[in-house]
Amino acid sequence: MGGNKTLICIFPCVPLRAEPNDRSEQVSQILYGELVIKLEDCDGNWIKVSSLEDSYLGFADPRHFQIHNPDIERQLVFKPTNWNNGVYSHLLPVGSYVSLNDFVELGASPNSLSEAASTFLGTPYHWGGKTQHGIDCSGLVQICARLMGICLKRDAADQVEQGVEVEWEGRSANDLAFFNNNTGSITHVGILVSDDKIIHASGEVRIDGLTQKGIIHSETSGLTHTLSSIRRISPQT
């Protein structure tokens, strides 16, 4: 696959790595039916790609992709669904895309961000993850936004630049709350379930308390994350 081409992922979930080797950190995942731009070939049978949806960069195995046919329309998968191409059978994760010609059960679209996130409750935390087998905080928010027709960036530090800021007194369910570390960098994000509850990926996808100071662990009552800002997003984001 030489030259810059639009590729489509043909595996249920493919690791996107920071460097072109299997030992490198997974920075994100590419789900079935997601599109990427191949930027260059790399040594060791790797390619550098950029996500067509959020411009995220990383390295992947080219055997997990094929050249995308733009005439084939895609539709979003709202629930884990079985897919069979006549040779292999796969369980596709939420947030995947299938062809209009694929006869699979897509599931119903959620009514809100927090409703979408609730289907991930108990999912273990996994750095760079985007599925119900393992997910990180910004991956959870990005996939839930996708299910609502909203395109968000991959990392919390970039997501905080999207939407509009909301004052603490004006917060409501389905707003995004962002949290900073000791140096002020944005390192965590979650979705408000109500004025004083938040769903987020920390150890696992869980619901904890929210105050103006930050997240209060529901079991230990300790402050776990320091609140930086609250933002509201929409399909136009």
PDB file of C-alpha atoms in Angstrom:
ATOM      1  CA  MET A   1       0.000   0.000   0.000  1.00  0.00           C
ATOM      2  CA  GLY A   2       2.181   2.830  -1.234  1.00  0.00           C
ATOM      3  CA  GLY A   3       1.337   6.520  -1.111  1.00  0.00           C
ATOM      4  CA  ASN A   4      -1.254   8.348   0.978  1.00  0.00           C
ATOM      5  CA  LYS A   5      -4.496   6.370   0.901  1.00  0.00           C
ATOM      6  CA  THR A   6      -7.700   6.230   2.900  1.00  0.00           C
ATOM      7  CA  LEU A   7      -7.820   2.856   4.639  1.00  0.00           C
ATOM      8  CA  ILE A   8     -10.607   1.123   6.548  1.00  0.00           C
ATOM      9  CA  CYS A   9     -10.039  -1.064   9.593  1.00  0.00           C
ATOM     10  CA  ILE A  10     -11.156  -4.670   9.007  1.00  0.00           C
ATOM     11  CA  PHE A  11     -10.451  -6.043  12.517  1.00  0.00           C
ATOM     12  CA  PRO A  12     -12.754  -5.505  15.532  1.00  0.00           C
ATOM     13  CA  CYS A  13     -10.116  -3.525  17.432  1.00  0.00           C
ATOM     14  CA  VAL A  14      -6.558  -2.611  16.418  1.00  0.00           C
ATOM     15  CA  PRO A  15      -3.935  -1.029  18.715  1.00  0.00           C
ATOM     16  CA  LEU A  16      -2.538   2.330  17.628  1.00  0.00           C
ATOM     17  CA  ARG A  17       0.994   2.636  18.951  1.00  0.00           C
ATOM     18  CA  ALA A  18       3.311   5.532  19.771  1.00  0.00           C
ATOM     19  CA  GLU A  19       6.180   3.966  17.815  1.00  0.00           C
ATOM     20  CA  PRO A  20       6.334   1.383  14.973  1.00  0.00           C
ATOM     21  CA  ASN A  21       6.906  -1.756  17.050  1.00  0.00           C
ATOM     22  CA  ASP A  22       4.857  -4.203  19.126  1.00  0.00           C
ATOM     23  CA  ARG A  23       6.571  -3.209  22.364  1.00  0.00           C
ATOM     24  CA  SER A  24       5.555   0.425  22.024  1.00  0.00           C
ATOM     25  CA  GLU A  25       2.868   2.038  24.146  1.00  0.00           C
ATOM     26  CA  GLN A  26      -0.715   1.789  22.907  1.00  0.00           C
ATOM     27  CA  VAL A  27      -1.960   5.373  22.617  1.00  0.00           C
ATOM     28  CA  SER A  28      -5.406   4.574  21.203  1.00  0.00           C
ATOM     29  CA  GLN A  29      -7.360   1.945  19.303  1.00  0.00           C
ATOM     30  CA  ILE A  30      -8.905   1.816  15.851  1.00  0.00           C
ATOM     31  CA  LEU A  31     -12.284   0.098  15.713  1.00  0.00           C
ATOM     32  CA  TYR A  32     -13.819  -1.889  12.897  1.00  0.00           C
ATOM     33  CA  GLY A  33     -14.927   0.377  10.057  1.00  0.00           C
ATOM     34  CA  GLU A  34     -12.980   3.432  11.241  1.00  0.00           C
ATOM     35  CA  LEU A  35     -11.071   5.283   8.540  1.00  0.00           C
ATOM     36  CA  VAL A  36      -7.445   6.381   8.613  1.00  0.00           C
ATOM     37  CA  ILE A  37      -5.090   8.114   6.210  1.00  0.00           C
ATOM     38  CA  LYS A  38      -1.882   6.199   5.588  1.00  0.00           C
ATOM     39  CA  LEU A  39       0.902   8.766   5.827  1.00  0.00           C
ATOM     40  CA  GLU A  40       3.992   6.635   5.272  1.00  0.00           C
ATOM     41  CA  ASP A  41       5.436   3.133   5.302  1.00  0.00           C
ATOM     42  CA  CYS A  42       7.775   2.246   8.150  1.00  0.00           C
ATOM     43  CA  ASP A  43      10.375  -0.451   8.713  1.00  0.00           C
ATOM     44  CA  GLY A  44       9.177  -3.762  10.111  1.00  0.00           C
ATOM     45  CA  ASN A  45       5.823  -3.857   8.320  1.00  0.00           C
ATOM     46  CA  TRP A  46       4.305  -0.821  10.027  1.00  0.00           C
ATOM     47  CA  ILE A  47       2.511   2.248   8.705  1.00  0.00           C
ATOM     48  CA  LYS A  48       2.061   5.703  10.164  1.00  0.00           C
ATOM     49  CA  VAL A  49      -1.594   6.741  10.072  1.00  0.00           C
ATOM     50  CA  SER A  50      -3.842   9.641  10.964  1.00  0.00           C
ATOM     51  CA  SER A  51      -7.432   9.066  12.050  1.00  0.00           C
ATOM     52  CA  LEU A  52      -9.829  10.586   9.553  1.00  0.00           C
ATOM     53  CA  GLU A  53     -12.242  11.383  12.381  1.00  0.00           C
ATOM     54  CA  ASP A  54     -10.018  13.094  14.929  1.00  0.00           C
ATOM     55  CA  SER A  55      -6.580  13.425  13.213  1.00  0.00           C
ATOM     56  CA  TYR A  56      -4.943  11.299  15.901  1.00  0.00           C
ATOM     57  CA  LEU A  57      -1.503  10.029  14.857  1.00  0.00           C
ATOM     58  CA  GLY A  58       0.076   6.664  15.510  1.00  0.00           C
ATOM     59  CA  PHE A  59       1.508   3.474  14.050  1.00  0.00           C
ATOM     60  CA  ALA A  60      -0.382   0.325  13.076  1.00  0.00           C
ATOM     61  CA  ASP A  61      -0.008  -2.998  11.289  1.00  0.00           C
ATOM     62  CA  PRO A  62      -1.103  -2.590   7.629  1.00  0.00           C
ATOM     63  CA  ARG A  63      -2.530  -6.121   7.602  1.00  0.00           C
ATOM     64  CA  HIS A  64      -5.418  -4.842   9.727  1.00  0.00           C
ATOM     65  CA  PHE A  65      -6.627  -2.524   6.965  1.00  0.00           C
ATOM     66  CA  GLN A  66      -7.717  -2.456   3.376  1.00  0.00           C
ATOM     67  CA  ILE A  67      -8.210   0.375   0.894  1.00  0.00           C
ATOM     68  CA  HIS A  68     -11.521   2.111   1.567  1.00  0.00           C
ATOM     69  CA  ASN A  69     -14.168   2.205  -1.140  1.00  0.00           C
ATOM     70  CA  PRO A  70     -15.902   5.611  -0.756  1.00  0.00           C
ATOM     71  CA  ASP A  71     -18.979   4.301  -2.559  1.00  0.00           C
ATOM     72  CA  ILE A  72     -19.757   2.013   0.380  1.00  0.00           C
ATOM     73  CA  GLU A  73     -21.736   3.870   3.049  1.00  0.00           C
ATOM     74  CA  ARG A  74     -21.104   3.125   6.700  1.00  0.00           C
ATOM     75  CA  GLN A  75     -23.520   2.929   9.615  1.00  0.00           C
ATOM     76  CA  LEU A  76     -22.739   3.172  13.321  1.00  0.00           C
ATOM     77  CA  VAL A  77     -22.955   0.222  15.719  1.00  0.00           C
ATOM     78  CA  PHE A  78     -24.705   1.150  18.995  1.00  0.00           C
ATOM     79  CA  LYS A  79     -24.315  -2.190  20.807  1.00  0.00           C
ATOM     80  CA  PRO A  80     -21.793  -5.055  20.717  1.00  0.00           C
ATOM     81  CA  THR A  81     -22.882  -7.021  17.683  1.00  0.00           C
ATOM     82  CA  ASN A  82     -21.955 -10.261  15.959  1.00  0.00           C
ATOM     83  CA  TRP A  83     -20.670  -9.865  12.425  1.00  0.00           C
ATOM     84  CA  ASN A  84     -19.849 -12.647   9.988  1.00  0.00           C
ATOM     85  CA  ASN A  85     -18.136 -12.136   6.640  1.00  0.00           C
ATOM     86  CA  GLY A  86     -18.688 -15.722   5.561  1.00  0.00           C
ATOM     87  CA  VAL A  87     -15.236 -16.774   6.726  1.00  0.00           C
ATOM     88  CA  TYR A  88     -14.778 -15.280  10.191  1.00  0.00           C
ATOM     89  CA  SER A  89     -17.224 -14.311  12.919  1.00  0.00           C
ATOM     90  CA  HIS A  90     -16.398 -11.312  15.103  1.00  0.00           C
ATOM     91  CA  LEU A  91     -17.992  -9.436  17.983  1.00  0.00           C
ATOM     92  CA  LEU A  92     -17.802  -5.780  16.962  1.00  0.00           C
ATOM     93  CA  PRO A  93     -17.558  -3.178  19.745  1.00  0.00           C
ATOM     94  CA  VAL A  94     -19.849  -0.223  20.299  1.00  0.00           C
ATOM     95  CA  GLY A  95     -18.748   2.683  18.108  1.00  0.00           C
ATOM     96  CA  SER A  96     -17.690   0.499  15.180  1.00  0.00           C
ATOM     97  CA  TYR A  97     -18.981   1.081  11.669  1.00  0.00           C
ATOM     98  CA  VAL A  98     -20.460  -1.481   9.293  1.00  0.00           C
ATOM     99  CA  SER A  99     -21.522  -1.272   5.684  1.00  0.00           C
ATOM    100  CA  LEU A 100     -25.161  -0.640   4.813  1.00  0.00           C
ATOM    101  CA  ASN A 101     -24.993  -4.041   3.129  1.00  0.00           C
ATOM    102  CA  ASP A 102     -24.014  -5.808   6.369  1.00  0.00           C
ATOM    103  CA  PHE A 103     -27.073  -7.344   8.003  1.00  0.00           C
ATOM    104  CA  VAL A 104     -26.240  -6.887  11.673  1.00  0.00           C
ATOM    105  CA  GLU A 105     -28.197  -5.739  14.695  1.00  0.00           C
ATOM    106  CA  LEU A 106     -27.064  -2.151  15.263  1.00  0.00           C
ATOM    107  CA  GLY A 107     -28.943  -1.449  18.495  1.00  0.00           C
ATOM    108  CA  ALA A 108     -30.726   1.764  19.438  1.00  0.00           C
ATOM    109  CA  SER A 109     -29.010   5.126  19.750  1.00  0.00           C
ATOM    110  CA  PRO A 110     -28.809   6.420  23.356  1.00  0.00           C
ATOM    111  CA  ASN A 111     -30.810   9.419  24.520  1.00  0.00           C
ATOM    112  CA  SER A 112     -27.892  11.161  26.224  1.00  0.00           C
ATOM    113  CA  LEU A 113     -24.154  11.045  26.884  1.00  0.00           C
ATOM    114  CA  SER A 114     -24.663   9.765  30.414  1.00  0.00           C
ATOM    115  CA  GLU A 115     -27.014   7.027  29.209  1.00  0.00           C
ATOM    116  CA  ALA A 116     -24.403   5.929  26.680  1.00  0.00           C
ATOM    117  CA  ALA A 117     -21.711   5.931  29.366  1.00  0.00           C
ATOM    118  CA  SER A 118     -23.844   3.852  31.733  1.00  0.00           C
ATOM    119  CA  THR A 119     -23.575   0.883  29.336  1.00  0.00           C
ATOM    120  CA  PHE A 120     -19.821   0.867  30.095  1.00  0.00           C
ATOM    121  CA  LEU A 121     -20.219   0.682  33.894  1.00  0.00           C
ATOM    122  CA  GLY A 122     -17.732  -1.792  35.351  1.00  0.00           C
ATOM    123  CA  THR A 123     -15.512  -1.775  32.252  1.00  0.00           C
ATOM    124  CA  PRO A 124     -11.869  -1.994  33.411  1.00  0.00           C
ATOM    125  CA  TYR A 125      -9.559   0.944  32.823  1.00  0.00           C
ATOM    126  CA  HIS A 126      -7.166   0.353  29.923  1.00  0.00           C
ATOM    127  CA  TRP A 127      -4.748   3.029  28.700  1.00  0.00           C
ATOM    128  CA  GLY A 128      -5.625   3.901  25.086  1.00  0.00           C
ATOM    129  CA  GLY A 129      -8.725   1.695  25.213  1.00  0.00           C
ATOM    130  CA  LYS A 130     -12.024   2.468  23.485  1.00  0.00           C
ATOM    131  CA  THR A 131     -14.140  -0.672  24.053  1.00  0.00           C
ATOM    132  CA  GLN A 132     -16.087  -2.523  26.745  1.00  0.00           C
ATOM    133  CA  HIS A 133     -13.086  -4.847  27.124  1.00  0.00           C
ATOM    134  CA  GLY A 134     -11.093  -1.889  28.467  1.00  0.00           C
ATOM    135  CA  ILE A 135     -11.313   1.883  28.130  1.00  0.00           C
ATOM    136  CA  ASP A 136      -9.657   5.084  29.329  1.00  0.00           C
ATOM    137  CA  CYS A 137     -11.332   8.301  30.440  1.00  0.00           C
ATOM    138  CA  SER A 138     -11.139  10.218  27.173  1.00  0.00           C
ATOM    139  CA  GLY A 139     -11.885   7.089  25.142  1.00  0.00           C
ATOM    140  CA  LEU A 140     -15.133   6.686  27.094  1.00  0.00           C
ATOM    141  CA  VAL A 141     -16.136  10.285  26.449  1.00  0.00           C
ATOM    142  CA  GLN A 142     -15.179  10.139  22.768  1.00  0.00           C
ATOM    143  CA  ILE A 143     -17.129   6.937  22.053  1.00  0.00           C
ATOM    144  CA  CYS A 144     -20.204   8.138  23.975  1.00  0.00           C
ATOM    145  CA  ALA A 145     -20.087  11.405  22.024  1.00  0.00           C
ATOM    146  CA  ARG A 146     -19.818   9.463  18.757  1.00  0.00           C
ATOM    147  CA  LEU A 147     -23.006   7.578  19.648  1.00  0.00           C
ATOM    148  CA  MET A 148     -24.713  10.967  20.044  1.00  0.00           C
ATOM    149  CA  GLY A 149     -23.488  12.258  16.684  1.00  0.00           C
ATOM    150  CA  ILE A 150     -20.773  14.435  18.239  1.00  0.00           C
ATOM    151  CA  CYS A 151     -17.168  14.344  17.005  1.00  0.00           C
ATOM    152  CA  LEU A 152     -14.641  14.801  19.803  1.00  0.00           C
ATOM    153  CA  LYS A 153     -10.863  14.678  19.816  1.00  0.00           C
ATOM    154  CA  ARG A 154      -9.131  11.671  21.375  1.00  0.00           C
ATOM    155  CA  ASP A 155      -7.345  13.094  24.439  1.00  0.00           C
ATOM    156  CA  ALA A 156      -8.819  15.021  27.369  1.00  0.00           C
ATOM    157  CA  ALA A 157      -6.289  17.834  26.838  1.00  0.00           C
ATOM    158  CA  ASP A 158      -7.747  18.375  23.352  1.00  0.00           C
ATOM    159  CA  GLN A 159     -11.386  17.710  24.244  1.00  0.00           C
ATOM    160  CA  VAL A 160     -11.262  20.585  26.735  1.00  0.00           C
ATOM    161  CA  GLU A 161     -10.841  22.967  23.788  1.00  0.00           C
ATOM    162  CA  GLN A 162     -14.192  21.870  22.309  1.00  0.00           C
ATOM    163  CA  GLY A 163     -17.711  22.964  23.171  1.00  0.00           C
ATOM    164  CA  VAL A 164     -18.430  25.945  25.441  1.00  0.00           C
ATOM    165  CA  GLU A 165     -17.452  26.503  29.054  1.00  0.00           C
ATOM    166  CA  VAL A 166     -20.207  26.357  31.671  1.00  0.00           C
ATOM    167  CA  GLU A 167     -20.094  28.021  35.082  1.00  0.00           C
ATOM    168  CA  TRP A 168     -20.384  25.730  38.086  1.00  0.00           C
ATOM    169  CA  GLU A 169     -23.847  27.090  38.934  1.00  0.00           C
ATOM    170  CA  GLY A 170     -25.053  26.393  35.373  1.00  0.00           C
ATOM    171  CA  ARG A 171     -23.868  22.770  35.164  1.00  0.00           C
ATOM    172  CA  SER A 172     -26.270  19.983  34.261  1.00  0.00           C
ATOM    173  CA  ALA A 173     -26.348  16.297  33.403  1.00  0.00           C
ATOM    174  CA  ASN A 174     -24.378  15.390  30.254  1.00  0.00           C
ATOM    175  CA  ASP A 175     -21.879  18.233  30.585  1.00  0.00           C
ATOM    176  CA  LEU A 176     -18.215  17.230  30.493  1.00  0.00           C
ATOM    177  CA  ALA A 177     -16.035  17.863  33.538  1.00  0.00           C
ATOM    178  CA  PHE A 178     -12.266  18.208  33.112  1.00  0.00           C
ATOM    179  CA  PHE A 179      -9.620  17.725  35.791  1.00  0.00           C
ATOM    180  CA  ASN A 180      -6.016  18.859  36.105  1.00  0.00           C
ATOM    181  CA  ASN A 181      -2.862  17.557  37.749  1.00  0.00           C
ATOM    182  CA  ASN A 182      -0.468  19.453  40.040  1.00  0.00           C
ATOM    183  CA  THR A 183       1.072  21.327  37.107  1.00  0.00           C
ATOM    184  CA  GLY A 184      -2.299  22.427  35.723  1.00  0.00           C
ATOM    185  CA  SER A 185      -2.357  20.037  32.760  1.00  0.00           C
ATOM    186  CA  ILE A 186      -5.686  18.435  31.865  1.00  0.00           C
ATOM    187  CA  THR A 187      -5.350  14.715  32.573  1.00  0.00           C
ATOM    188  CA  HIS A 188      -8.892  13.448  33.207  1.00  0.00           C
ATOM    189  CA  VAL A 189     -12.456  13.853  31.945  1.00  0.00           C
ATOM    190  CA  GLY A 190     -15.886  12.514  32.823  1.00  0.00           C
ATOM    191  CA  ILE A 191     -19.595  12.989  32.091  1.00  0.00           C
ATOM    192  CA  LEU A 192     -22.004  14.521  34.588  1.00  0.00           C
ATOM    193  CA  VAL A 193     -24.873  12.200  35.508  1.00  0.00           C
ATOM    194  CA  SER A 194     -26.496  14.902  37.657  1.00  0.00           C
ATOM    195  CA  ASP A 195     -25.443  18.060  39.478  1.00  0.00           C
ATOM    196  CA  ASP A 196     -23.428  16.054  41.987  1.00  0.00           C
ATOM    197  CA  LYS A 197     -22.595  12.755  40.254  1.00  0.00           C
ATOM    198  CA  ILE A 198     -20.113  11.917  37.510  1.00  0.00           C
ATOM    199  CA  ILE A 199     -19.424   8.803  35.440  1.00  0.00           C
ATOM    200  CA  HIS A 200     -15.793   8.335  34.461  1.00  0.00           C
ATOM    201  CA  ALA A 201     -13.085   5.734  33.843  1.00  0.00           C
ATOM    202  CA  SER A 202     -10.796   5.513  36.854  1.00  0.00           C
ATOM    203  CA  GLY A 203      -9.784   1.965  37.746  1.00  0.00           C
ATOM    204  CA  GLU A 204     -13.046   1.043  36.070  1.00  0.00           C
ATOM    205  CA  VAL A 205     -15.991   2.953  34.660  1.00  0.00           C
ATOM    206  CA  ARG A 206     -17.785   4.094  37.803  1.00  0.00           C
ATOM    207  CA  ILE A 207     -20.075   6.760  39.225  1.00  0.00           C
ATOM    208  CA  ASP A 208     -18.638   9.021  41.922  1.00  0.00           C
ATOM    209  CA  GLY A 209     -19.585  12.265  43.608  1.00  0.00           C
ATOM    210  CA  LEU A 210     -18.760  15.684  42.174  1.00  0.00           C
ATOM    211  CA  THR A 211     -18.145  18.902  44.083  1.00  0.00           C
ATOM    212  CA  GLN A 212     -16.695  22.237  43.071  1.00  0.00           C
ATOM    213  CA  LYS A 213     -13.331  20.909  44.262  1.00  0.00           C
ATOM    214  CA  GLY A 214     -13.480  17.761  42.145  1.00  0.00           C
ATOM    215  CA  ILE A 215     -14.368  14.059  42.235  1.00  0.00           C
ATOM    216  CA  ILE A 216     -15.237  12.459  45.563  1.00  0.00           C
ATOM    217  CA  HIS A 217     -14.744   8.688  45.619  1.00  0.00           C
ATOM    218  CA  SER A 218     -18.063   7.025  46.460  1.00  0.00           C
ATOM    219  CA  GLU A 219     -16.453   4.487  48.813  1.00  0.00           C
ATOM    220  CA  THR A 220     -13.542   6.295  50.459  1.00  0.00           C
ATOM    221  CA  SER A 221     -15.048   9.834  50.355  1.00  0.00           C
ATOM    222  CA  GLY A 222     -11.623  11.118  49.365  1.00  0.00           C
ATOM    223  CA  LEU A 223     -10.890  13.716  46.701  1.00  0.00           C
ATOM    224  CA  THR A 224      -9.402  11.856  43.710  1.00  0.00           C
ATOM    225  CA  HIS A 225      -9.344  14.464  40.906  1.00  0.00           C
ATOM    226  CA  THR A 226      -9.182  18.286  41.003  1.00  0.00           C
ATOM    227  CA  LEU A 227     -11.831  20.066  38.930  1.00  0.00           C
ATOM    228  CA  SER A 228     -10.560  22.422  36.230  1.00  0.00           C
ATOM    229  CA  SER A 229     -13.634  23.276  34.129  1.00  0.00           C
ATOM    230  CA  ILE A 230     -17.004  22.124  32.861  1.00  0.00           C
ATOM    231  CA  ARG A 231     -17.909  22.259  29.198  1.00  0.00           C
ATOM    232  CA  ARG A 232     -21.037  21.570  27.149  1.00  0.00           C
ATOM    233  CA  ILE A 233     -20.865  19.906  23.771  1.00  0.00           C
ATOM    234  CA  SER A 234     -23.373  19.479  20.964  1.00  0.00           C
ATOM    235  CA  PRO A 235     -23.569  17.746  17.552  1.00  0.00           C
ATOM    236  CA  GLN A 236     -22.021  20.873  16.040  1.00  0.00           C
ATOM    237  CA  THR A 237     -18.868  20.483  18.173  1.00  0.00           C
TER     238      THR A 237
END
